C-alpha cells in the first residue's frame, strides 16, 4: 500500500513524560514523530495534566501538525476516560476539572468523580477507555451513568498482545448495546519503540520494584509507540481509523487563542485602565521630580504609554502597582527588577528605582510590539513577609482566581542514577559508588570510567 493510499489517522490518546513515570518521551519528540509518520493530528493527553501542551504546541506550530489538547483521567470508581478540548470554552472546562481534581488530593495525586465529569466535561469530547478484557456485561455495568450523555466514543486500543480479536469483538458488542461509536486509539507512551527499555525502567521506578521481579506489570510488548500508518491499516478496521479524523476535525482549539485576562478591581469607578494608568503615572512624575519633569523623561513616558495602550497592557501594570502599593503600605520591603528597570512608567509607579533621567533605558527590551509577548515585571518581596502578600492576593481576588504557579522539577543526574540503579537491581554499594562518582562535567551521561570504577565493562554491560 503506497503512502498516498494509506488511510489518514489522528492519535487521540498519547502520554508524554509529563505523566510521571509512565510516559517515556518528551512532548516535542512525540509531535515531531507524528508529523514524520504523516498523522493528521496528535492529541496530547497526559494524566490529569496540561503541563506538556506548551512544548507540544510550539513544536506542532513549527512543523505544521495539528495539536489537540486533552487529558486522561481515572475516576475514583476506576472509570478511565480521555477528554479532548473542542474550543476555548471546553479548554477552560478541562483546566477547571484538572484544578478541582488536584486540589482535592494530596500532592502528586488527584480525585475526580463521575459527577465532576458530568458537570465540567460536558463541552469536551469524551473517549471511554474500557478494559476490553472484561466481559461485555461487566463493561455495561461500568458505563451506566450520565457521563456518557456527552459526545462520547468507545476507544479501541489494539496492542498485539494476543487479546486484539477479543477486544474488537467486545467493542462491537458494546457499540450495539450502547449506541456509542468506536474509534481507534493507541495508548501511546513513547514516540518510538526503541524507548521501551526506558519505559520499562520508569515502570519499575513507579512500582518501587526491580525489573526482574515485576513480571506481568510490565507492558507485554513495545506497541505503545506511535506506529506507522500501514501497520495501523493492517490492525484496525477502516471505519475506526476514519473516526479518528472525524473527532480531530471537531477539535479546533489552539493555545494561540489564549490571552492574559486581568481583574476589574484594579480600576476605580469612572476610570478606564488607560485613564487610570495615565493618572497614576502623572502623579508619580510629580512625586519623582517636584521641581519639574525633565524633557527626556517626559518623552520616554509618552512613548511608553502609547505603546502600552496599543498593546492593551495597562491592566498588567495596574495589577503590579496594586501589589507593590499594598506591600509598601505594610512596610514590606519590595523591589522590581529585571527588564522592567528599562521602563520609565515603572519608575513613576514606584515599581522600580532605576531613574530614567540618569541612565539610558531601552523600553523595547521590556516590551516589544514585534515580539508580541506580554511584559514581565519581577518583584522581589522580603522573604519573612512574603506570605502576607500572598494572602492579600487570595483575599482580594479569591482562591478561584488567584493561584501559585506550579513548577516541574527534573531529575538531577545523581538522583536519576540512584532510581535507575534500583530498578535495574544493582546493589546499594554499586549505586552509591556510581552516584557519588558522577561529576558535573560528565553532563547527562554516565562516563565509561565511572562504570569501570564499580566493576562494569562498558563494552560488555551484560
Coordinates of C-alpha atoms in Angstrom, one line a residue:
X1 CA 0.0 0.0 0.0
X2 CA 1.5 3.3 -1.1
X3 CA 1.8 6.3 1.2
X4 CA -0.8 8.2 -0.8
X5 CA -3.4 5.5 -0.4
X6 CA -2.9 4.9 3.3
X7 CA -5.9 5.9 5.5
X8 CA -5.5 9.1 7.5
X9 CA -5.0 8.9 11.2
X10 CA -5.1 11.1 14.3
X11 CA -3.7 9.7 17.5
X12 CA -6.2 10.6 20.3
X13 CA -4.6 9.0 23.4
X14 CA -0.9 9.9 24.0
X15 CA 1.1 10.4 27.2
X16 CA 4.4 12.3 27.4
X17 CA 7.0 12.2 30.2
X18 CA 4.8 14.8 32.0
X19 CA 2.7 11.8 33.0
X20 CA 5.4 11.0 35.5
X21 CA 6.9 7.5 35.4
X22 CA 4.5 6.4 32.7
X23 CA 5.3 8.3 29.6
X24 CA 8.8 7.8 28.2
X25 CA 9.1 10.5 25.6
X26 CA 9.2 14.3 25.5
X27 CA 6.2 16.1 24.1
X28 CA 8.3 17.6 21.4
X29 CA 9.5 14.2 20.2
X30 CA 6.0 12.9 20.1
X31 CA 4.8 15.7 18.0
X32 CA 7.8 15.5 15.6
X33 CA 7.4 11.8 15.2
X34 CA 3.6 12.1 14.5
X35 CA 4.4 14.6 11.8
X36 CA 7.1 12.3 10.3
X37 CA 4.6 9.4 10.2
X38 CA 2.1 11.6 8.3
X39 CA -0.6 11.7 11.1
X40 CA -3.2 14.4 10.5
X41 CA -3.0 15.4 14.2
X42 CA -2.0 14.3 17.6
X43 CA -3.8 14.7 21.0
X44 CA -1.5 15.1 24.0
X45 CA -3.5 13.6 26.8
X46 CA -1.3 13.5 29.9
X47 CA -2.9 12.2 33.0
X48 CA -4.8 15.0 34.8
X49 CA -2.3 17.5 33.5
X50 CA -1.7 20.1 30.8
X51 CA 1.9 20.5 31.7
X52 CA 3.3 19.3 28.3
X53 CA 1.0 21.2 25.9
X54 CA 3.1 24.4 25.6
X55 CA 6.1 22.5 24.4
X56 CA 3.9 20.3 22.2
X57 CA 2.2 23.4 20.8
X58 CA 5.4 25.2 19.9
X59 CA 6.8 22.1 18.1
X60 CA 3.5 21.5 16.3
X61 CA 3.3 25.1 15.1
X62 CA 6.9 24.8 13.8
X63 CA 6.4 21.5 11.9
X64 CA 2.8 22.1 10.8
X65 CA 1.0 19.4 12.7
X66 CA -2.4 20.0 14.3
X67 CA -2.3 19.5 18.1
X68 CA -5.3 18.5 20.1
X69 CA -5.3 19.4 23.8
X70 CA -6.7 16.8 26.2
X71 CA -6.2 14.8 29.3
X72 CA -6.6 11.3 30.6
X73 CA -8.4 10.6 33.9
X74 CA -9.0 7.6 36.1
X75 CA -12.0 8.3 38.3
X76 CA -12.4 7.2 42.0
X77 CA -14.5 4.3 40.8
X78 CA -12.0 3.1 38.3
X79 CA -13.6 4.5 35.1
X80 CA -11.0 5.6 32.7
X81 CA -11.6 8.5 30.2
X82 CA -9.9 10.9 27.9
X83 CA -11.4 14.4 27.5
X84 CA -10.5 16.5 24.4
X85 CA -10.9 20.2 24.2
X86 CA -13.0 21.3 21.2
X87 CA -12.7 25.1 21.6
X88 CA -11.7 27.8 24.0
X89 CA -14.6 27.2 26.3
X90 CA -14.1 23.4 26.7
X91 CA -10.3 24.1 27.3
X92 CA -11.4 26.3 30.2
X93 CA -13.6 23.5 31.5
X94 CA -10.8 21.0 31.2
X95 CA -8.5 23.3 33.1
X96 CA -11.0 23.7 35.9
X97 CA -11.5 19.9 36.1
X98 CA -7.8 19.3 36.5
X99 CA -7.6 22.0 39.1
X100 CA -10.5 20.6 41.0
X101 CA -9.1 17.1 41.0
X102 CA -5.6 18.2 42.1
X103 CA -6.8 20.4 44.9
X104 CA -8.9 17.6 46.4
X105 CA -6.0 15.2 46.8
X106 CA -2.5 15.1 48.3
X107 CA 0.4 16.4 46.2
X108 CA 1.0 14.2 43.1
X109 CA -2.5 12.7 43.1
X110 CA -6.0 13.7 42.0
X111 CA -9.5 12.8 42.8
X112 CA -12.5 13.1 40.5
X113 CA -16.0 11.6 40.3
X114 CA -18.5 10.9 37.5
X115 CA -20.4 13.9 38.8
X116 CA -17.4 16.1 38.2
X117 CA -17.1 14.9 34.7
X118 CA -20.8 15.4 34.1
X119 CA -20.6 19.0 35.4
X120 CA -17.3 20.2 33.9
X121 CA -16.7 17.9 30.9
X122 CA -19.9 18.3 29.0
X123 CA -18.4 20.6 26.4
X124 CA -15.4 18.3 25.8
X125 CA -15.3 15.3 23.6
X126 CA -15.1 12.1 25.6
X127 CA -13.3 8.8 24.9
X128 CA -14.2 5.9 27.2
X129 CA -11.2 3.6 27.7
X130 CA -12.8 0.3 28.7
X131 CA -10.8 -2.7 29.7
X132 CA -11.9 -4.8 26.8
X133 CA -10.6 -8.0 28.5
X134 CA -13.6 -7.7 30.8
X135 CA -17.0 -9.2 29.8
X136 CA -19.5 -7.0 28.0
X137 CA -21.9 -7.4 30.9
X138 CA -19.2 -6.0 33.3
X139 CA -18.4 -3.1 31.0
X140 CA -22.1 -2.2 30.6
X141 CA -22.4 -2.1 34.3
X142 CA -19.3 0.2 34.4
X143 CA -20.8 2.5 31.9
X144 CA -24.2 3.3 33.4
X145 CA -24.0 7.0 34.2
X146 CA -24.8 10.4 32.9
X147 CA -21.1 10.9 32.0
X148 CA -22.0 9.4 28.6
X149 CA -24.7 11.9 27.8
X150 CA -21.8 14.0 26.3
X151 CA -20.4 13.4 22.8
X152 CA -18.7 10.1 23.6
X153 CA -16.9 7.3 21.9
X154 CA -15.5 3.9 22.8
X155 CA -11.7 3.9 22.3
X156 CA -10.4 0.6 20.9
X157 CA -6.7 0.1 21.6
X158 CA -5.2 -2.9 19.8
X159 CA -1.8 -3.7 21.1
X160 CA -0.9 -7.1 19.6
X161 CA -0.7 -8.9 22.9
X162 CA -3.0 -11.8 21.9
X163 CA -6.2 -10.1 23.0
X164 CA -6.9 -7.9 20.0
X165 CA -9.6 -10.2 18.4
X166 CA -11.4 -10.4 21.8
X167 CA -11.1 -6.6 22.3
X168 CA -12.5 -5.9 18.9
X169 CA -15.4 -8.3 19.3
X170 CA -16.4 -6.9 22.7
X171 CA -16.1 -3.4 21.4
X172 CA -18.5 -4.2 18.6
X173 CA -20.9 -5.7 21.2
X174 CA -20.6 -2.6 23.3
X175 CA -21.4 -0.4 20.3
X176 CA -24.6 -2.4 19.7
X177 CA -25.6 -2.2 23.3
X178 CA -24.8 1.5 24.0
X179 CA -25.0 3.2 20.6
X180 CA -21.6 4.7 21.2
X181 CA -19.4 4.8 18.1
X182 CA -16.0 3.1 18.1
X183 CA -12.7 4.9 17.4
X184 CA -9.1 3.7 17.1
X185 CA -6.5 4.8 19.7
X186 CA -3.0 3.8 20.6
X187 CA -2.5 4.3 24.3
X188 CA 0.9 5.8 23.3
X189 CA 3.6 6.1 25.9
X190 CA 6.7 6.7 23.7
X191 CA 7.4 8.1 20.3
X192 CA 9.5 5.2 19.1
X193 CA 9.7 1.5 20.0
X194 CA 13.4 1.9 21.0
X195 CA 12.2 3.7 24.1
X196 CA 10.7 0.6 25.5
X197 CA 13.7 -0.2 27.9
X198 CA 13.3 3.3 29.3
X199 CA 9.5 2.9 29.6
X200 CA 10.0 -0.4 31.5
X201 CA 12.6 1.2 33.8
X202 CA 10.1 4.0 34.6
X203 CA 7.5 1.4 35.4
X204 CA 9.9 -0.3 37.8
X205 CA 10.7 3.1 39.5
X206 CA 7.0 3.8 39.8
X207 CA 6.2 0.5 41.4
X208 CA 9.3 0.5 43.6
X209 CA 10.4 -2.9 42.4
X210 CA 13.5 -4.1 40.4
X211 CA 12.8 -5.1 36.8
X212 CA 13.5 -8.8 37.3
X213 CA 10.6 -9.0 39.8
X214 CA 7.9 -7.0 38.1
X215 CA 6.7 -9.7 35.7
X216 CA 3.3 -9.0 34.2
X217 CA 3.2 -5.4 35.5
X218 CA 5.4 -4.5 32.5
X219 CA 3.8 -4.0 29.1
X220 CA 3.9 -7.3 27.2
X221 CA 5.5 -5.7 24.2
X222 CA 6.6 -2.3 22.7
X223 CA 3.4 -1.5 20.8
X224 CA 2.6 1.6 22.9
X225 CA 4.5 3.8 20.5
X226 CA 3.5 6.0 17.5
X227 CA 3.0 3.3 14.8
X228 CA 3.3 3.6 11.1
X229 CA 0.1 4.1 9.3
X230 CA 0.5 1.0 7.2
X231 CA 0.7 -1.0 10.4
X232 CA -2.4 0.7 11.7
X233 CA -4.2 -0.1 8.5
X234 CA -3.5 -3.8 8.9
X235 CA -4.6 -3.8 12.5
X236 CA -7.8 -1.6 12.7
X237 CA -11.0 -1.7 10.6
X238 CA -11.1 1.3 8.2
X239 CA -14.1 2.9 9.9
X240 CA -12.3 3.1 13.3
X241 CA -9.4 4.9 11.6
X242 CA -11.7 7.2 9.8
X243 CA -13.5 8.1 13.0
X244 CA -10.2 9.5 14.4
X245 CA -10.3 12.1 11.7
X246 CA -13.9 13.0 12.3
X247 CA -13.1 13.5 16.0
X248 CA -10.0 15.5 15.2
X249 CA -12.0 17.8 12.9
X250 CA -14.2 18.8 15.8
X251 CA -11.2 19.9 18.0
X252 CA -10.1 23.3 16.8
X253 CA -8.7 24.9 20.0
X254 CA -5.1 26.3 19.8
X255 CA -3.1 27.8 22.6
X256 CA -2.6 30.8 20.3
X257 CA -6.2 31.8 21.3
X258 CA -5.2 32.4 24.9
X259 CA -4.8 35.9 26.2
X260 CA -4.0 37.3 29.6
X261 CA -7.2 38.4 31.4
X262 CA -6.8 40.8 34.2
X263 CA -9.1 41.7 37.1
X264 CA -11.5 44.6 37.1
X265 CA -10.9 45.5 40.7
X266 CA -7.8 47.5 39.9
X267 CA -9.6 50.3 38.1
X268 CA -11.8 52.7 40.2
X269 CA -15.4 53.5 39.1
X270 CA -15.4 56.2 36.5
X271 CA -12.0 55.4 35.2
X272 CA -10.7 53.1 32.4
X273 CA -7.4 51.2 32.5
X274 CA -5.9 53.8 30.1
X275 CA -7.0 56.8 32.1
X276 CA -6.1 55.3 35.5
X277 CA -2.6 54.3 34.4
X278 CA -2.1 57.8 32.9
X279 CA -3.3 59.5 36.2
X280 CA -1.0 57.3 38.4
X281 CA 1.9 57.9 36.1
X282 CA 1.4 61.7 36.1
X283 CA 1.2 61.6 39.9
X284 CA 4.4 59.6 40.0
X285 CA 6.1 62.1 37.8
X286 CA 5.3 64.9 40.2
X287 CA 6.5 62.9 43.2
X288 CA 9.7 61.9 41.5
X289 CA 10.5 65.4 40.0
X290 CA 8.7 68.0 42.1
X291 CA 10.9 70.8 40.6
X292 CA 9.8 69.8 37.0
X293 CA 9.9 66.8 34.8
X294 CA 12.9 66.6 32.5
X295 CA 12.1 66.6 28.8
X296 CA 13.9 63.3 28.3
X297 CA 11.7 61.6 30.9
X298 CA 8.5 63.2 29.6
X299 CA 9.3 61.9 26.1
X300 CA 10.0 58.4 27.4
X301 CA 6.8 58.3 29.4
X302 CA 4.7 59.4 26.4
X303 CA 6.4 56.8 24.2
X304 CA 5.8 54.0 26.7
X305 CA 2.2 54.9 27.4
X306 CA 1.5 55.0 23.7
X307 CA 2.9 51.5 23.2
X308 CA 1.2 50.1 26.4
X309 CA -2.1 51.5 25.1
X310 CA -1.6 50.0 21.6
X311 CA -0.9 46.6 23.1
X312 CA -3.6 46.9 25.8
X313 CA -1.2 46.1 28.7
X314 CA -2.5 48.8 31.1
X315 CA -4.2 46.2 33.4
X316 CA -0.9 44.4 33.9
X317 CA 0.9 47.5 35.1
X318 CA -2.0 48.4 37.3
X319 CA -2.1 44.9 38.8
X320 CA 1.6 45.0 39.7
X321 CA 1.2 48.6 41.0
X322 CA -1.6 47.5 43.3
X323 CA 0.5 44.7 44.8
X324 CA 3.5 47.0 45.3
X325 CA 1.3 49.6 46.9
X326 CA 0.0 47.0 49.4
X327 CA 3.5 45.9 50.3
X328 CA 4.8 49.5 50.7
X329 CA 1.7 50.3 52.8
X330 CA 2.6 47.5 55.2
X331 CA 6.3 48.3 55.3
X332 CA 7.2 45.2 53.4
X333 CA 10.4 45.6 51.5
X334 CA 10.0 45.0 47.8
X335 CA 11.8 45.9 44.6
X336 CA 11.1 45.4 40.9
X337 CA 14.0 44.1 38.9
X338 CA 15.0 42.7 35.5
X339 CA 13.9 44.2 32.2
X340 CA 11.2 46.3 33.9
X341 CA 14.1 48.6 35.0
X342 CA 14.0 49.9 31.5
X343 CA 10.6 51.3 32.0
X344 CA 10.1 55.0 33.0
X345 CA 6.4 54.2 33.7
X346 CA 7.5 51.5 36.2
X347 CA 9.8 54.1 37.9
X348 CA 6.9 56.6 38.1
X349 CA 4.6 53.9 39.7
X350 CA 7.3 53.1 42.3
X351 CA 7.7 49.6 41.0
X352 CA 11.4 50.1 40.2
X353 CA 14.1 52.5 41.4
X354 CA 16.1 53.0 38.2
X355 CA 16.0 56.7 37.4
X356 CA 15.4 57.0 33.6
X357 CA 16.9 60.5 33.7
X358 CA 20.3 59.3 34.9
X359 CA 20.7 56.3 32.6
X360 CA 19.8 55.4 29.0
X361 CA 16.9 52.9 29.2
X362 CA 15.6 50.9 26.3
X363 CA 11.9 50.2 26.8
X364 CA 11.8 47.7 23.8
X365 CA 13.9 45.4 26.0
X366 CA 10.9 45.2 28.2
X367 CA 8.0 45.4 25.8
X368 CA 8.3 45.0 22.1
X369 CA 5.4 45.1 19.6
X370 CA 7.4 42.9 17.2
X371 CA 7.8 40.1 19.8
X372 CA 4.1 40.1 20.6
X373 CA 4.8 38.9 24.1
X374 CA 3.3 40.2 27.4
X375 CA 5.5 42.2 29.7
X376 CA 7.3 40.5 32.6
X377 CA 7.7 42.5 35.8
X378 CA 9.6 40.6 38.5
X379 CA 9.1 42.0 42.0
X380 CA 11.1 40.6 45.0
X381 CA 9.5 40.7 48.4
X382 CA 11.3 40.2 51.7
X383 CA 11.3 36.5 52.5
X384 CA 9.9 36.8 56.0
X385 CA 6.8 38.7 54.9
X386 CA 6.1 37.2 51.5
X387 CA 3.2 35.2 52.9
X388 CA 1.4 38.5 53.8
X389 CA 1.5 39.5 50.1
X390 CA 0.2 36.0 49.0
X391 CA -2.7 36.2 51.5
X392 CA -3.6 39.7 50.3
X393 CA -3.9 38.4 46.7
X394 CA -6.1 35.5 47.9
X395 CA -8.3 37.8 49.9
X396 CA -8.7 40.4 47.1
X397 CA -9.3 38.1 44.2
X398 CA -10.5 34.9 45.8
X399 CA -8.9 31.4 45.6
X400 CA -10.8 30.6 42.5
X401 CA -9.0 33.4 40.7
X402 CA -5.6 33.5 42.3
X403 CA -3.0 30.7 42.4
X404 CA 0.6 30.0 42.9
X405 CA 2.4 28.9 39.7
X406 CA 3.5 25.2 39.7
X407 CA 7.0 24.2 38.7
X408 CA 8.1 20.8 37.4
X409 CA 11.3 19.6 38.9
X410 CA 13.5 17.5 36.7
X411 CA 15.8 14.6 37.8
X412 CA 19.3 15.6 38.8
X413 CA 21.9 13.1 37.4
X414 CA 22.7 11.5 40.8
X415 CA 19.0 11.1 41.7
X416 CA 18.4 9.5 38.3
X417 CA 21.3 7.1 38.8
X418 CA 20.0 6.0 42.1
X419 CA 16.5 5.4 40.9
X420 CA 17.6 3.6 37.7
X421 CA 20.2 1.6 39.6
X422 CA 17.5 0.3 42.0
X423 CA 15.2 -0.5 39.0
X424 CA 18.0 -2.5 37.3
X425 CA 18.7 -4.5 40.5
X426 CA 22.2 -3.1 41.2
X427 CA 23.5 -3.5 44.7
X428 CA 23.4 -0.5 47.1
X429 CA 27.2 -0.3 47.1
X430 CA 27.3 -0.1 43.3
X431 CA 24.5 2.5 43.2
X432 CA 26.3 4.6 45.8
X433 CA 29.6 4.5 44.0
X434 CA 28.0 5.4 40.7
X435 CA 26.1 8.3 42.2
X436 CA 29.0 9.6 44.2
X437 CA 31.4 9.3 41.4
X438 CA 29.3 11.4 39.0
X439 CA 31.0 14.7 38.1
X440 CA 29.3 17.8 36.8
X441 CA 31.4 17.8 33.7
X442 CA 30.0 14.3 32.8
X443 CA 26.8 16.0 31.8
X444 CA 23.7 13.8 31.3
X445 CA 25.7 10.7 30.5
X446 CA 27.4 8.2 32.9
X447 CA 31.1 8.2 31.7
X448 CA 32.7 4.9 30.9
X449 CA 35.3 5.4 33.6
X450 CA 32.6 5.7 36.2
X451 CA 31.2 2.3 35.1
X452 CA 34.7 0.8 35.3
X453 CA 35.1 2.2 38.8
X454 CA 32.2 0.0 40.0
X455 CA 33.2 -3.1 38.1
X456 CA 31.2 -2.8 34.9
X457 CA 32.6 -3.2 31.4
X458 CA 31.1 -0.5 29.2
X459 CA 31.9 -2.6 26.1
X460 CA 30.0 -5.6 27.5
X461 CA 27.4 -4.5 30.1
X462 CA 25.5 -7.8 30.2

